[in-house]
Coordinates of C-alpha atoms and ligand atoms in Angstrom, one line a residue:
X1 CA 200.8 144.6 122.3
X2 CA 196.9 144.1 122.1
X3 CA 195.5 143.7 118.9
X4 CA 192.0 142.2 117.7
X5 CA 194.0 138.8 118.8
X6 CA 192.6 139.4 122.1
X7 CA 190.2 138.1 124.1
X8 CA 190.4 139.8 127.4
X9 CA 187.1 141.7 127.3
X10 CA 184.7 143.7 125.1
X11 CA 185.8 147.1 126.2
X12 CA 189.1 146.0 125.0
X13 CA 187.7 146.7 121.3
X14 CA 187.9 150.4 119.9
X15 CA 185.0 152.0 118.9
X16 CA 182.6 151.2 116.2
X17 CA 182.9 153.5 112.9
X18 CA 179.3 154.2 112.4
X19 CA 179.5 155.7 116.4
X20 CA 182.8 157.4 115.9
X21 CA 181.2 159.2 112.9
X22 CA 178.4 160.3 115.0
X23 CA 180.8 161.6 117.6
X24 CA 182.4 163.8 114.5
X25 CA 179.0 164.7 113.3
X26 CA 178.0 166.3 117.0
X27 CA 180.8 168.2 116.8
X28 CA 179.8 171.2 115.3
X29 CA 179.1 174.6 117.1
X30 CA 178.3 175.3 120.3
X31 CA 175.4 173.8 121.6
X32 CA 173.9 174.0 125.2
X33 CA 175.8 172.0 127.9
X34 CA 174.6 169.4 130.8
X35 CA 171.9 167.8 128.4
X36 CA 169.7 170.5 127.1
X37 CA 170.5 169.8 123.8
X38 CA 168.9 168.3 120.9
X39 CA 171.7 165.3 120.5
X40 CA 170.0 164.6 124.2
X41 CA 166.9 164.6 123.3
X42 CA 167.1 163.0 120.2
X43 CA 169.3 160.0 121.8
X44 CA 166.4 160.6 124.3
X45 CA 163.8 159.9 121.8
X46 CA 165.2 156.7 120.9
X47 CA 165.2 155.1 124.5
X48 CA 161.4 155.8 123.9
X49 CA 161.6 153.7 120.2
X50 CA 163.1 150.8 122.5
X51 CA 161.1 150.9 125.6
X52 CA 157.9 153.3 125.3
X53 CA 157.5 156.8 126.5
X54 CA 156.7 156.0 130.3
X55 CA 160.8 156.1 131.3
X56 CA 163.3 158.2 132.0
X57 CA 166.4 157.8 130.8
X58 CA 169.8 159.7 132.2
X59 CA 173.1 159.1 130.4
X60 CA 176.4 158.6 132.7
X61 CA 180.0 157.8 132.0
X62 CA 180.5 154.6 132.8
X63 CA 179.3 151.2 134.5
X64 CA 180.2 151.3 137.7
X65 CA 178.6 154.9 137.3
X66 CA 175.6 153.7 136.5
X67 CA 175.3 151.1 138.8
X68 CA 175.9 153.6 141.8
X69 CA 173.9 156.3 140.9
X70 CA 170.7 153.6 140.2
X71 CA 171.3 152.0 143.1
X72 CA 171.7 155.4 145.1
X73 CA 168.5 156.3 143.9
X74 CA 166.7 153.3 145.1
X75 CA 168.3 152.8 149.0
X76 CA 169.2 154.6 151.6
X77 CA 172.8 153.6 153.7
X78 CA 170.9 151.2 156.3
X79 CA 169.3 149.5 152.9
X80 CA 170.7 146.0 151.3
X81 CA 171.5 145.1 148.4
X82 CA 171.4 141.3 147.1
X83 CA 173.4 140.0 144.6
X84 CA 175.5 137.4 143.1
X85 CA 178.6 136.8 144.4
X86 CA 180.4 137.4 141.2
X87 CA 178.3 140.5 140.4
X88 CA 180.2 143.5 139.1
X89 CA 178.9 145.6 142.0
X90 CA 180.8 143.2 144.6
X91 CA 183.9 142.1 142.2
X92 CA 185.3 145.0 140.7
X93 CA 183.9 148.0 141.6
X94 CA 186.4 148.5 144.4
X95 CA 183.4 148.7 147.3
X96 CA 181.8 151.9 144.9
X97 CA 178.5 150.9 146.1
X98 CA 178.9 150.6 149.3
X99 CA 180.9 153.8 149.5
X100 CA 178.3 156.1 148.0
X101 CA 175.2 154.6 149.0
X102 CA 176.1 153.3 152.7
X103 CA 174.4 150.1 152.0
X104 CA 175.4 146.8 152.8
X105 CA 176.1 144.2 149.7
X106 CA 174.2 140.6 150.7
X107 CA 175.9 138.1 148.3
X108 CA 174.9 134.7 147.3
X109 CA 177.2 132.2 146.1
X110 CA 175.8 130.3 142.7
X111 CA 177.2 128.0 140.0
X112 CA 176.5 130.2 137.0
X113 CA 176.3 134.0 137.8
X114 CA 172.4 133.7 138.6
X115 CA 170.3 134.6 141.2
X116 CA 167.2 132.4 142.0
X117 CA 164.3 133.6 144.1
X118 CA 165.7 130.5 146.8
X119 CA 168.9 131.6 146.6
X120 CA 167.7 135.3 147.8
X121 CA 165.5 134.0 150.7
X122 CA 168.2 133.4 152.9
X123 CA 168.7 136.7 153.2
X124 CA 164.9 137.6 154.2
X125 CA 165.7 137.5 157.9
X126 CA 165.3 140.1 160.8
X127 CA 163.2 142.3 158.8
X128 CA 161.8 145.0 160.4
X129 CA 165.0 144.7 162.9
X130 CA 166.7 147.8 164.4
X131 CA 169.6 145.9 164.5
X132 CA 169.7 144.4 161.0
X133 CA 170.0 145.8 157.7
X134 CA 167.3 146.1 155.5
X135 CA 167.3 144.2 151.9
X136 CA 165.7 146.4 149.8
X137 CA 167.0 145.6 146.3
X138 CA 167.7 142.5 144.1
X139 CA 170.4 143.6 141.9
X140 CA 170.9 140.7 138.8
X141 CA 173.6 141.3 135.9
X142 CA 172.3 140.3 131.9
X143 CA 173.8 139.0 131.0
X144 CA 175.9 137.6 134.0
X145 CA 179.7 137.7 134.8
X146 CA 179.8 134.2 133.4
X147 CA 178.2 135.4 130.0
X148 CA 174.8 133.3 131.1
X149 CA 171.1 135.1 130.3
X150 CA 168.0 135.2 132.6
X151 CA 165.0 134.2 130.3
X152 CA 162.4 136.6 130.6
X153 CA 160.3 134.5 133.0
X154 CA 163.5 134.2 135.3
X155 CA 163.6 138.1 135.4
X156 CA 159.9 138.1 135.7
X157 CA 159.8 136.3 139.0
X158 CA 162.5 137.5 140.9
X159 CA 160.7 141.1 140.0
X160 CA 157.4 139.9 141.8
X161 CA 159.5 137.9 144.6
X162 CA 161.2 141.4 145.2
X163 CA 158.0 142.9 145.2
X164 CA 156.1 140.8 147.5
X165 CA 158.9 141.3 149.6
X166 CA 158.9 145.5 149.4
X167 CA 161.9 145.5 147.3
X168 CA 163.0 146.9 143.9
X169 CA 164.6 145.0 141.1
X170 CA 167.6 146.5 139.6
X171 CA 169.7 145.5 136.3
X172 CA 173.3 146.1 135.6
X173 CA 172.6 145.7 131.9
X174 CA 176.2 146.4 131.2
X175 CA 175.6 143.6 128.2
X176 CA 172.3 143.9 127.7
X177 CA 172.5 144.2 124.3
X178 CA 174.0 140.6 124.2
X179 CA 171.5 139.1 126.5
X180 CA 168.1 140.3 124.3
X181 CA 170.2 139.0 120.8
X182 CA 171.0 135.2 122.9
X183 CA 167.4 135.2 124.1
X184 CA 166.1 136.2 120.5
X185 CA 163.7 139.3 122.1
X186 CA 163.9 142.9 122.1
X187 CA 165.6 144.8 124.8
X188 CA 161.9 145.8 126.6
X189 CA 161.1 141.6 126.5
X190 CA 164.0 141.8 129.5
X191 CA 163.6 144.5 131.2
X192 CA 160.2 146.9 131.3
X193 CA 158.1 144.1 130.9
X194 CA 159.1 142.2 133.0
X195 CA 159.2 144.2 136.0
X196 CA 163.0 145.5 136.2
X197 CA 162.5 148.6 138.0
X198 CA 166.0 150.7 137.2
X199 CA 167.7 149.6 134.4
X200 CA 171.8 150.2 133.9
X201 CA 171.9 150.3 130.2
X202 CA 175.4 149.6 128.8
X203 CA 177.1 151.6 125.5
X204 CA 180.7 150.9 126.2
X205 CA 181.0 147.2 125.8
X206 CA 178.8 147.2 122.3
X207 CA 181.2 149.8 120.6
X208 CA 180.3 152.8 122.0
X209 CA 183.8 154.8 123.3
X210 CA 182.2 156.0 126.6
X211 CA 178.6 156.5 128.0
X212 CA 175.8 154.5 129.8
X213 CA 172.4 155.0 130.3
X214 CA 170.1 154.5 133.7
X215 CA 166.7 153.7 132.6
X216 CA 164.2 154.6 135.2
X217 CA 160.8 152.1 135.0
X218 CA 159.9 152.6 137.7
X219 CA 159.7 156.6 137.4
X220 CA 158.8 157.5 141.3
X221 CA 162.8 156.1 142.0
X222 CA 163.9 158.8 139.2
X223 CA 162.9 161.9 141.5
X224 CA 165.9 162.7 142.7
X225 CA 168.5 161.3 139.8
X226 CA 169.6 164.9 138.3
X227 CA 171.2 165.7 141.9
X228 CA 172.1 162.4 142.8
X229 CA 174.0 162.1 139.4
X230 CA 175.6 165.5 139.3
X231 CA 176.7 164.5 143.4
X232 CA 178.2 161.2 141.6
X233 CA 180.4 163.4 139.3
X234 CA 178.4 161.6 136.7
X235 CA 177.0 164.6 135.2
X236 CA 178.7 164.8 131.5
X237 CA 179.0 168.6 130.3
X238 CA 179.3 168.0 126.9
X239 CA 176.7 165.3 127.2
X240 CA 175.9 166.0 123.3
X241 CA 178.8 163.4 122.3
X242 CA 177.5 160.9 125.1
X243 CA 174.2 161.1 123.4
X244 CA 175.1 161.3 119.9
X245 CA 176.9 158.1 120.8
X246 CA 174.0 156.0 122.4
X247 CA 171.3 157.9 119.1
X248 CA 173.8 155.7 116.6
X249 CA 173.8 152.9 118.4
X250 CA 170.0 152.7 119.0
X251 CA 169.4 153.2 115.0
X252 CA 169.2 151.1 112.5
X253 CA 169.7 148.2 114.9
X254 CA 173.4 148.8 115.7
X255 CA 173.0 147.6 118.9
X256 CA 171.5 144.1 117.5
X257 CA 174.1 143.9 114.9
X258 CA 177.3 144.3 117.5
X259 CA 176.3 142.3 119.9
X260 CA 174.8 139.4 117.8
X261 CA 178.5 139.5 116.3
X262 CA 179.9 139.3 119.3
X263 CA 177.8 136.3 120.4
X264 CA 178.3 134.3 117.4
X265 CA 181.8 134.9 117.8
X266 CA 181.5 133.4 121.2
X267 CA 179.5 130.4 120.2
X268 CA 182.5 129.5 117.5
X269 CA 184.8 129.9 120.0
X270 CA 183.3 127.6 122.1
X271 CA 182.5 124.9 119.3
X272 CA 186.0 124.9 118.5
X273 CA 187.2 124.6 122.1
X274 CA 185.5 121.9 123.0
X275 CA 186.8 119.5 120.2
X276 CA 190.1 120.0 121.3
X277 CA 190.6 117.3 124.3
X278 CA 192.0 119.1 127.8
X279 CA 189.9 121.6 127.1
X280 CA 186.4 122.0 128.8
X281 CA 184.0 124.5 128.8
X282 CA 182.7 125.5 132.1
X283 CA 179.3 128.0 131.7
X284 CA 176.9 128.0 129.2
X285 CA 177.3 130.1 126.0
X286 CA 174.5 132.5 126.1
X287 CA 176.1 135.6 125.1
X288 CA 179.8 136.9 124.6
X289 CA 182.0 134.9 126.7
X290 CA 183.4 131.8 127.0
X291 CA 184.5 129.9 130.3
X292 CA 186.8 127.2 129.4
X293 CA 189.7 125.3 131.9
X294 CA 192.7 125.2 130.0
X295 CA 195.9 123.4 131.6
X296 CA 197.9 125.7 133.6
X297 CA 201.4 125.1 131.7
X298 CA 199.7 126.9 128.7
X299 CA 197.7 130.0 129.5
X300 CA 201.2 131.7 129.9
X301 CA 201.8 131.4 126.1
X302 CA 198.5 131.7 124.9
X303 CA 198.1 135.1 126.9
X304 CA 201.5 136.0 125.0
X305 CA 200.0 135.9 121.8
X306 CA 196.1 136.1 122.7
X307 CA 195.7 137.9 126.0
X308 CA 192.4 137.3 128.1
X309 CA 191.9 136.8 131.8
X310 CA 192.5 133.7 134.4
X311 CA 189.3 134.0 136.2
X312 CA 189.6 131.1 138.6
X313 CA 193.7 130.5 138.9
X314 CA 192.6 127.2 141.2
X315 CA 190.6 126.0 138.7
X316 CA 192.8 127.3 135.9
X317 CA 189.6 128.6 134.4
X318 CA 190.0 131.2 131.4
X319 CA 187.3 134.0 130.1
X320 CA 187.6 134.8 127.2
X321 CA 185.4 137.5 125.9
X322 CA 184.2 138.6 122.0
X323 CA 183.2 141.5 120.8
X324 CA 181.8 143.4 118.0
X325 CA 185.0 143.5 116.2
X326 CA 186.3 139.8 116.8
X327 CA 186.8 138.1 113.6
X328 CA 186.8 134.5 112.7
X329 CA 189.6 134.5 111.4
X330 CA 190.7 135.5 114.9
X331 CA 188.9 132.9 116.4
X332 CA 190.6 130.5 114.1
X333 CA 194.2 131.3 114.6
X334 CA 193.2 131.5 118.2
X335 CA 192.1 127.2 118.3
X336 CA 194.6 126.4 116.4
X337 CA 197.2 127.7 118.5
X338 CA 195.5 126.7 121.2
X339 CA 195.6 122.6 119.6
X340 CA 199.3 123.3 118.6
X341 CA 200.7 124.6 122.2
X342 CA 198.2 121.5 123.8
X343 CA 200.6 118.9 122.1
Ligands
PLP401 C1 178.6 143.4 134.4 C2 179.3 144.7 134.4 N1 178.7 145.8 134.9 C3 179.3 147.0 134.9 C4 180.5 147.2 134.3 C5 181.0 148.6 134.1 O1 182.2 148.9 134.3 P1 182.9 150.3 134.1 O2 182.7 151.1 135.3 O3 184.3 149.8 133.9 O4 182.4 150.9 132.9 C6 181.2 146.1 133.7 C7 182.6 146.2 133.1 O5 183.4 145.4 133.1 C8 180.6 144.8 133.8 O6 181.2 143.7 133.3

């Protein structure tokens, strides 16, 4: 049984009541299908609050939706991609991006989930060869597999190295949300203006039931997104309850408030942790997970009662991940146990 004794992962955690009631609100009458309603627009609207009017913004089901279909829109199949080699993309999307855009996934190995423009260069050879593939986009996560955040200026220069280089930056902003509230900026600070060119805005993992956004900054790369999206089987028909969805979430800071929770959860997680001896935490805490080696003999029993993931069963490294509905109380009964089965 899972309850909100869990720590496995964010989209573990229902749905937040404030976005649930906007669901019920949208559900009224008939309205037009595929987007070309009002709940769109309005949802719409509030991308433009966030980020400015000079996007486009296209809502999609999920993650590894949003990740294809942005990165569709920037490569063609003899195109590369380079990324981490934890990123989603190449850990669990079961080879979706490779499958629906044809392009090769360059991976780099790294300590903590980030790419560094050093790290890509490696990959910068044989261009302009017939026989090679062509790296064409830097894909980053923020925050990272590891719950780590790339400062602004991070983002900033792998968006100019990518650049130089005739390349596009993408974002698999799956936690977005998370990384602006560690980093203390607004959700532009990390993206827009700092030369992220397609943007994979995620709602399911801050309390949203279903529905992701790909933000377009660099608008030339949005041409073709309605057809490449409706090819993806990413096209929602009743798109009014994906939008209505993503409208509550952008107001009145809901997006701020959830994921700040969830990242303050995190943080007392890993203060409590790391006073227990045998325990070490392995990543930074930047955002709303928790890497921690735990000895082997206990995860079994802790995962009875708590479940989260073995993310490095060598290592016998644990992730265990908040959300906007952890409480400290879980958090709590979660250490304690933790001290008590350690004995
Ligand atoms: C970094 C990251 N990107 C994207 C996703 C999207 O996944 P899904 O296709 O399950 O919505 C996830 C979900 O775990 C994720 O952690």
């Amino acid at each position: 049984v899972i309850n909100n004794k869990c720590f496995a992962s964010d989209n573990y955690a229902g749905i937040h009541p404030d976005i649930l009631q906007a669901i019920a609100d949208a559900n009224r009458q008939h309205v037009a299908a595929y987007g070309n309603d009002d709940y769109t627009k309005k949802a719409i609207e509030k991308f433009h609050d966030h980020f400015g009017d000079d996007i486009d913004v296209f809502f999609v089901f999920n993650g590894t939706g949003a990740n294809v279909t942005a990165l569709s829109s920037m490569n063609r199949s003899y195109h590369a991609v380079i990324c981490a080699e934890t990123a989603h993309i190449q850990m669990d999307e079961c080879g979706a991006p490779e499958k629906f855009t044809g392009s090769k996934l360059l991976t780099v190995p790294t300590q903590d989930g980030k790419l560094d423009t050093k790290l890509i260069a490696r990959h910068l050879q044989r261009v302009g060869d017939q026989h090679h593939v062509q790296p064409h986009v830097i894909s980053i996560s923020q925050s990272t597999e590891y719950g780590t955040v790339y400062s602004p200026s991070e983002i900033q220069a792998l968006a100019d190295f990518a650049h130089q280089h005739n390349m596009y930056l993408h974002m698999d902003g799956a936690r977005i949300s998370n990384a602006a509230v560690g980093l203390g900026c607004e959700l532009k600070a990390i993206s827009k203006e700092v030369g992220v060119d397609v943007l994979s805005f995620g709602g399911t993992k801050n309390g949203m039931m279903i529905g992701e956004a790909v933000v377009f900054f660099n608008r030339h790369l949005a041409h073709d997104f309605l057809y490449i999206r409706k090819q993806s089987m990413q096209l929602a028909s009743k798109m009014r309850f994906i939008a209505a969805q993503f409208h509550a979430l952008l107001s009145n800071d809901l997006w701020k408030r959830n994921a700040m929770h969830a990242n303050n959860m995190a943080s007392l997680l890993s203060q409590q942790l790391s006073s227990l001896p045998g325990i070490k935490i392995t990543q930074a805490v930047q955002a709303n997970a928790v890497f921690a080696i735990i000895p082997k003999q206990v995860i079994p029993y802790l995962q009875e009662k708590f479940y989260f993931y073995v993310w490095n069963e060598t290592l016998s490294e644990a992730r265990l991940m908040t959300s906007f509905d952890t409480t400290e109380a879980d958090i709590h009964e979660f250490s304690q146990y933790v001290k008590t089965m350690m004995k």
